[in-house]
Tab-separated table of C-alpha atoms (C1' of nucleotides) in Angstrom:
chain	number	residue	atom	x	y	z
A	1	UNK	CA	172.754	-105.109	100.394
A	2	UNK	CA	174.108	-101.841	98.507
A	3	UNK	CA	174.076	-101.906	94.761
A	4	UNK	CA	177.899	-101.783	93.801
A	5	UNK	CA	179.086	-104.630	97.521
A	6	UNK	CA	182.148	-105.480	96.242
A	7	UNK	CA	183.803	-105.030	99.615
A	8	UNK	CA	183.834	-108.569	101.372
A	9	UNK	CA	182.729	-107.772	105.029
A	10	UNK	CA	185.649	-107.978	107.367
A	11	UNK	CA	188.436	-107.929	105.040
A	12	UNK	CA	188.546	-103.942	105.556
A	13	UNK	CA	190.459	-103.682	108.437
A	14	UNK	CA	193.359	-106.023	106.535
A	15	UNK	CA	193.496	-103.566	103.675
A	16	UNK	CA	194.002	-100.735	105.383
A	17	UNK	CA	196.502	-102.311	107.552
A	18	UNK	CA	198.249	-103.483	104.794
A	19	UNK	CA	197.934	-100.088	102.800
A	20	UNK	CA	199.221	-98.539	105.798
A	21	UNK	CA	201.875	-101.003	106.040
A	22	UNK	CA	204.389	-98.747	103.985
A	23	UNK	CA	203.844	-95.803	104.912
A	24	UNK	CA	201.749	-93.217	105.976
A	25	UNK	CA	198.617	-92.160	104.382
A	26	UNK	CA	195.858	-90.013	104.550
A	27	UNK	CA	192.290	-90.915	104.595
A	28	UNK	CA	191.413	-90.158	100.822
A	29	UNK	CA	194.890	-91.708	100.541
A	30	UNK	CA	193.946	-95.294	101.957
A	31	UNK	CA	190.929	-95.328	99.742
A	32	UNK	CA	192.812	-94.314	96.456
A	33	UNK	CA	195.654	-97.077	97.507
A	34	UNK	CA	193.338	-99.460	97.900
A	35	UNK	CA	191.317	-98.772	94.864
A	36	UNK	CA	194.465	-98.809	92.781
A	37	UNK	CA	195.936	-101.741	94.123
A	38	UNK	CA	193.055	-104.014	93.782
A	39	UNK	CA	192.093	-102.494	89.959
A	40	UNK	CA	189.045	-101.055	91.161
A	41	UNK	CA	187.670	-104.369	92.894
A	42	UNK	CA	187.283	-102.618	96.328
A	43	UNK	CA	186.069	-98.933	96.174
A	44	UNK	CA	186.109	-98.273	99.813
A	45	UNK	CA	183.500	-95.160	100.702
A	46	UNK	CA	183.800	-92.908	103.503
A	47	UNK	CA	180.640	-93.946	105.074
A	48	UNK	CA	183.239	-97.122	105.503
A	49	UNK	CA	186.420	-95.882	105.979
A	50	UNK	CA	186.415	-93.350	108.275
A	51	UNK	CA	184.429	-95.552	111.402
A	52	UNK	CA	186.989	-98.110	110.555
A	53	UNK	CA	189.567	-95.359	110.923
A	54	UNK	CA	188.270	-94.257	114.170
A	55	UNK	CA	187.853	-97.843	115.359
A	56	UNK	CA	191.239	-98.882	114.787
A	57	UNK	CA	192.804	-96.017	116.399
A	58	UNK	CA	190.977	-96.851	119.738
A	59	UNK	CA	191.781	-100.127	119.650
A	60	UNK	CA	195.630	-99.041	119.205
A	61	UNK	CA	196.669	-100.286	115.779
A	62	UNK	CA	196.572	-96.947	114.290
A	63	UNK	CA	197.962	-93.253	115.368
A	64	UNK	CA	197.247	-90.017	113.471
A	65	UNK	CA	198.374	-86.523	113.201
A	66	UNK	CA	197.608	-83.640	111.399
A	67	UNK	CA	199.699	-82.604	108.271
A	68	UNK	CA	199.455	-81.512	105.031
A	69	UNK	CA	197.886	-83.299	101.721
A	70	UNK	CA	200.098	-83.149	98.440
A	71	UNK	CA	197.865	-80.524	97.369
A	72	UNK	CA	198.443	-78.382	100.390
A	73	UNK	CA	194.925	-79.474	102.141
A	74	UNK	CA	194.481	-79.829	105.543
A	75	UNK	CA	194.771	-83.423	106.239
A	76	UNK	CA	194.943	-86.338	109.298
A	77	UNK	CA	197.685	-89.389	108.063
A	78	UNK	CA	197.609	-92.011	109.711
A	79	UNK	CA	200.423	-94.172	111.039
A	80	UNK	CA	200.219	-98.065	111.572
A	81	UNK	CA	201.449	-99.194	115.267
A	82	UNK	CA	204.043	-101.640	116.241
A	83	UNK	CA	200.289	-103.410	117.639
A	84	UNK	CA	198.447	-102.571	114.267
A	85	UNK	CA	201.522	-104.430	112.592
A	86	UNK	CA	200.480	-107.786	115.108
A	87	UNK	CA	197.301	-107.043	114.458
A	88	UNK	CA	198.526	-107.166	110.276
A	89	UNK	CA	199.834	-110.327	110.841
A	90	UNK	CA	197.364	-111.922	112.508
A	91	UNK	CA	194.614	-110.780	110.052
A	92	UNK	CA	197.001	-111.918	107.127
A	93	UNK	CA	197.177	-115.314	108.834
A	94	UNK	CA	193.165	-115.431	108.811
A	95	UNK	CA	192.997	-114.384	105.252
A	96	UNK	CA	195.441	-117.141	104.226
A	97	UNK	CA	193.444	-119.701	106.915
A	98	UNK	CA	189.996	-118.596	105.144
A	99	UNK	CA	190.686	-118.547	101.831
A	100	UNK	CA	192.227	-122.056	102.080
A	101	UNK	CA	189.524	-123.254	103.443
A	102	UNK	CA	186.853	-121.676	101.077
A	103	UNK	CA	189.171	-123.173	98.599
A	104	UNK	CA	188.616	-126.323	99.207
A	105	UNK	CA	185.069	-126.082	99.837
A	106	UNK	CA	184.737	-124.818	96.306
A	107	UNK	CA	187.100	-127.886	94.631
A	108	UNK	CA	185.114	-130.301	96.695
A	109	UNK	CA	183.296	-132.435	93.849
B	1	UNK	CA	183.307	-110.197	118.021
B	2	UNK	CA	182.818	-113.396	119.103
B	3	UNK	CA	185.603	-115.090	120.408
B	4	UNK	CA	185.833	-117.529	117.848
B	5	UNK	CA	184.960	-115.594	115.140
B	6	UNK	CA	186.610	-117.618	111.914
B	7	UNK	CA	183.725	-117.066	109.139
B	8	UNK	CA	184.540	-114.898	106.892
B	9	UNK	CA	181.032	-112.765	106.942
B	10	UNK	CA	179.201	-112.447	103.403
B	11	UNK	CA	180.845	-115.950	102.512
B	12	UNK	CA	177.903	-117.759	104.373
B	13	UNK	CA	175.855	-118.468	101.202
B	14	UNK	CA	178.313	-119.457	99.196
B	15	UNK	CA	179.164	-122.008	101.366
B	16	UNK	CA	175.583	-123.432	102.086
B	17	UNK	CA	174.916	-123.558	97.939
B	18	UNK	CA	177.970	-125.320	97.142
B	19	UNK	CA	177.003	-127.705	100.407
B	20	UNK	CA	173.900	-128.182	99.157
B	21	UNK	CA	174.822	-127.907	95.110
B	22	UNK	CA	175.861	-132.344	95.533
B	23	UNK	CA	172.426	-133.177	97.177
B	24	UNK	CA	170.071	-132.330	99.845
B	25	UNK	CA	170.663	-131.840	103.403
B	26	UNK	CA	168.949	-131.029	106.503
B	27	UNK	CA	170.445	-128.182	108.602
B	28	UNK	CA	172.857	-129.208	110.811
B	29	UNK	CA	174.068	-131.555	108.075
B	30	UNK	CA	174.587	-129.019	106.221
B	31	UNK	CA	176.745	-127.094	108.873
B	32	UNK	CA	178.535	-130.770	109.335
B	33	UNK	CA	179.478	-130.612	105.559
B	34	UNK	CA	180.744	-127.388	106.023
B	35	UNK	CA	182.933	-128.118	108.914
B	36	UNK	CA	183.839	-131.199	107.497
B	37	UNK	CA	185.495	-129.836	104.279
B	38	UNK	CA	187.223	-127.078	105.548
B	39	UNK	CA	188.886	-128.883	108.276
B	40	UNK	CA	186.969	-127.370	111.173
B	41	UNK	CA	187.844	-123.734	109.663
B	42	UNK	CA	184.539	-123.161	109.209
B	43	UNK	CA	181.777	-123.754	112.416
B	44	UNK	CA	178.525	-122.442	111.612
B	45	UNK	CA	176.166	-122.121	114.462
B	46	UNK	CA	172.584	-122.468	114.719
B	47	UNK	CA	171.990	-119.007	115.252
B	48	UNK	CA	173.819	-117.851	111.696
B	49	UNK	CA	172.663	-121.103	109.751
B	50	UNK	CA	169.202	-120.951	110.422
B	51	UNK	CA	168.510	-117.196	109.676
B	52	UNK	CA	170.218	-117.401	106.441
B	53	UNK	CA	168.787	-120.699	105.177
B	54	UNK	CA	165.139	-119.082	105.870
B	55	UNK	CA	166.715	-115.689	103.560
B	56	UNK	CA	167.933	-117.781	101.143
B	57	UNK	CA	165.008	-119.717	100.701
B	58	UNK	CA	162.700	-116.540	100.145
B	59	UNK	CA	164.930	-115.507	98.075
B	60	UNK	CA	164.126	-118.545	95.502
B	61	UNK	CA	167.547	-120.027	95.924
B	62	UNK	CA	166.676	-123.285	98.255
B	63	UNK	CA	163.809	-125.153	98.408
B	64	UNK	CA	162.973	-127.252	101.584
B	65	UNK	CA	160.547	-130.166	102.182
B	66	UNK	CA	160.408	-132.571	105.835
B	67	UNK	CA	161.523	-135.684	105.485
B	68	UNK	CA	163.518	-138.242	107.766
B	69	UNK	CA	167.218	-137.569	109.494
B	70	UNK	CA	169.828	-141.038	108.839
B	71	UNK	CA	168.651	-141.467	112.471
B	72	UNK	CA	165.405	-141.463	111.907
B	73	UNK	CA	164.350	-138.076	113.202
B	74	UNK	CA	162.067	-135.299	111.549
B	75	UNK	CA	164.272	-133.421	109.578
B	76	UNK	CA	163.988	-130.342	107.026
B	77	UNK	CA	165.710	-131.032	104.036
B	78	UNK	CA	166.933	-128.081	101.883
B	79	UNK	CA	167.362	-128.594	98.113
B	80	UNK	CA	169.039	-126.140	95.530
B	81	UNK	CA	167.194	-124.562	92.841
B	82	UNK	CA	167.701	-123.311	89.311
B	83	UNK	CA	168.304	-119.616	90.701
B	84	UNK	CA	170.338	-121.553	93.434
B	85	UNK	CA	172.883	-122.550	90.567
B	86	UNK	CA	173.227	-119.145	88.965
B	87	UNK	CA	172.995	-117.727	92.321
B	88	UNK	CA	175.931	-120.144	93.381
B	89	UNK	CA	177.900	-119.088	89.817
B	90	UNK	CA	177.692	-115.813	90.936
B	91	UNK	CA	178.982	-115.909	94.034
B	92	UNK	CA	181.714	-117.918	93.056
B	93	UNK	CA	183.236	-115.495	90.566
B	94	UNK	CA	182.664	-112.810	93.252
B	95	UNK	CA	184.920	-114.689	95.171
B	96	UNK	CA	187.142	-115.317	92.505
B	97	UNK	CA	187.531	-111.329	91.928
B	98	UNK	CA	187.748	-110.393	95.863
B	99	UNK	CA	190.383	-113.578	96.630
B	100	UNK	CA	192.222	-112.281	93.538
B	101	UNK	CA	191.887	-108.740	94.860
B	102	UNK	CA	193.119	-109.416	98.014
B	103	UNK	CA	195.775	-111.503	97.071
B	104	UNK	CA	197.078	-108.438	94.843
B	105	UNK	CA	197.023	-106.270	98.388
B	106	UNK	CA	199.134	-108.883	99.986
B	107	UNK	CA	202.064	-109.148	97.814
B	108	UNK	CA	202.194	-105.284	97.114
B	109	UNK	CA	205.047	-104.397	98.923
C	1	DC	C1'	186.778	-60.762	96.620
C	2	DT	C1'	183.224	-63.642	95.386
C	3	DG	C1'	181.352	-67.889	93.755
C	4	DG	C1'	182.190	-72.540	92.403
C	5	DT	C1'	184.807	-76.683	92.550
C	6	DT	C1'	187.643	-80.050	94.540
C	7	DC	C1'	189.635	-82.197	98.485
C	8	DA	C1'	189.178	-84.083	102.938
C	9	DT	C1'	187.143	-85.393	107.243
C	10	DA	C1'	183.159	-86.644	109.564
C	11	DT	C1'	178.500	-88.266	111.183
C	12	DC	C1'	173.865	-90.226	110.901
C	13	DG	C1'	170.185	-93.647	110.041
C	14	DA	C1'	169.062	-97.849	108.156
C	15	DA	C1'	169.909	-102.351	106.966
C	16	DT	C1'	172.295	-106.517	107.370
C	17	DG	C1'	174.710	-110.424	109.226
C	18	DT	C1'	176.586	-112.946	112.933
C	19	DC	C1'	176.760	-114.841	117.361
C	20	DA	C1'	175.718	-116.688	122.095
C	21	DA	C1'	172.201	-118.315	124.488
C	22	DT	C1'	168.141	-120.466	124.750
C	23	DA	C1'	163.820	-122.912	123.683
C	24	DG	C1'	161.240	-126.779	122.363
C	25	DG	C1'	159.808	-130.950	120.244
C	26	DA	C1'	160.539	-135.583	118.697
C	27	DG	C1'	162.795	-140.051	118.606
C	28	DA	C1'	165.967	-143.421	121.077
C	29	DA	C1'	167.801	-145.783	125.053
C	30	DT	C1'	167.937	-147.630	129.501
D	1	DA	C1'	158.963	-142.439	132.621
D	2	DT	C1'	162.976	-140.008	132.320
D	3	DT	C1'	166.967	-139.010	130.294
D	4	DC	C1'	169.668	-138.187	126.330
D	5	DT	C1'	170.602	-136.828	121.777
D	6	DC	C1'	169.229	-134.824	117.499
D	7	DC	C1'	167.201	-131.189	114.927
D	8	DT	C1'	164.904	-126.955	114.083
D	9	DA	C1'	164.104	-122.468	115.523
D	10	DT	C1'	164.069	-117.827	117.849
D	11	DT	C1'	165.673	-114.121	120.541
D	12	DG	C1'	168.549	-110.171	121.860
D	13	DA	C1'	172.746	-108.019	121.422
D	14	DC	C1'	176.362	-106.376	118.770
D	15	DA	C1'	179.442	-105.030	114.943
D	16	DT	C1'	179.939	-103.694	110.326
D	17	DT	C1'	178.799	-101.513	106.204
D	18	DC	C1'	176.517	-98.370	103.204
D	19	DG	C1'	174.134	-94.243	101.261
D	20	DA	C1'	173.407	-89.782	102.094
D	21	DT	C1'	174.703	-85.781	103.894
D	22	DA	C1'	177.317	-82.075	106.383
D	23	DT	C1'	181.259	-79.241	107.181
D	24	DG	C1'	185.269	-76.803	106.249
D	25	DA	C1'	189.572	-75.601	103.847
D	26	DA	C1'	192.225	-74.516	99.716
D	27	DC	C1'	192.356	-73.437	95.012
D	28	DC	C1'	190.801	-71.163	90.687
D	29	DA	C1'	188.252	-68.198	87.476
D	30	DG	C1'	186.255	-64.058	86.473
DNA sequence: CTGGTTCATATCGAATGTCAATAGGAGAAT
DNA sequence: ATTCTCCTATTGACATTCGATATGAACCAG
């Protein structure tokens, strides 16, 4: 594994859901909201984000469409889906199923 | 995916060290320990326990000798080892920070 | 108007991890 | 003996992630 693997594998789709959650963002965008949210703990590279962009989009959850950055760059935002806001949920659910679970594996004596 | 698909991937060794961090166990006891703690959250197959106890053992952090099953059957039994421990330390604080992480995601609104 | 910098999207190759399916051997049971 | 269960193990396919890199557009300095 990389150097600097902070990202736990298969958690990325439920942050950018989530970051997408409120509204629209560019790429760059995701990845800064992310960072910032988290303090830092998930620094999520292009080489990541933008196959899980693509991904999601086929499969629905996302939509996109070409605007404008706040600096006046060229830039695709993407939009979460009435689907991609099922598919929130049900990833949420996960999370909360998972980490009770790893919870208790950990308190176990 | 797989259809059931409920382990959280990169959480794998965590969960075999602090299986194994009480006392030895052979294989599928150690995948019965796992399944047994989380409730049946976690199921891990032959095909993902296998490959990573053989990983994990080059990598110094399990040590495994044969030995005899409760039902009497040849059995290899894996043991933890010193770098097991700090290995086990750190993945627990990783999981600390990325739980924490995500948790922060979740209730930004 | 030219060169450099930043922003932004994008792709590629390599490595990794997981899974479903399957194999195979060894003890137990009848 | 043959059937069953337990246990270890491998194989092939697939998805995900990362590092590195490429491309282009807008802005700025001189």
């Amino acid at each position: 594994m990389g150097e600097q693997t902070e990202i736990l594998q298969g958690t990325l789709d439920l942050l950018i859901l989530k970051a997408l959650n409120l509204e629209p963002l560019h790429g760059l965008g995701i990845s800064r909201r992310i960072e910032q949210v988290t303090a830092g703990a998930f620094q999520v590279k292009p080489g990541s984000l933008f196959p899980a962009l693509h991904r999601m989009e086929e499969q629905g959850w996302l939509s996109s469409s070409w605007g404008e950055s706040e600096n006046r760059r060229k830039a695709k935002y993407y939009k979460i889906t009435a689907v991609g806001r099922r598919q929130l949920d049900k990833e949420r659910q996960r999370w909360i199923r998972i980490s009770f679970a790893i919870g208790q594996m950990l308190e176990s004596n």
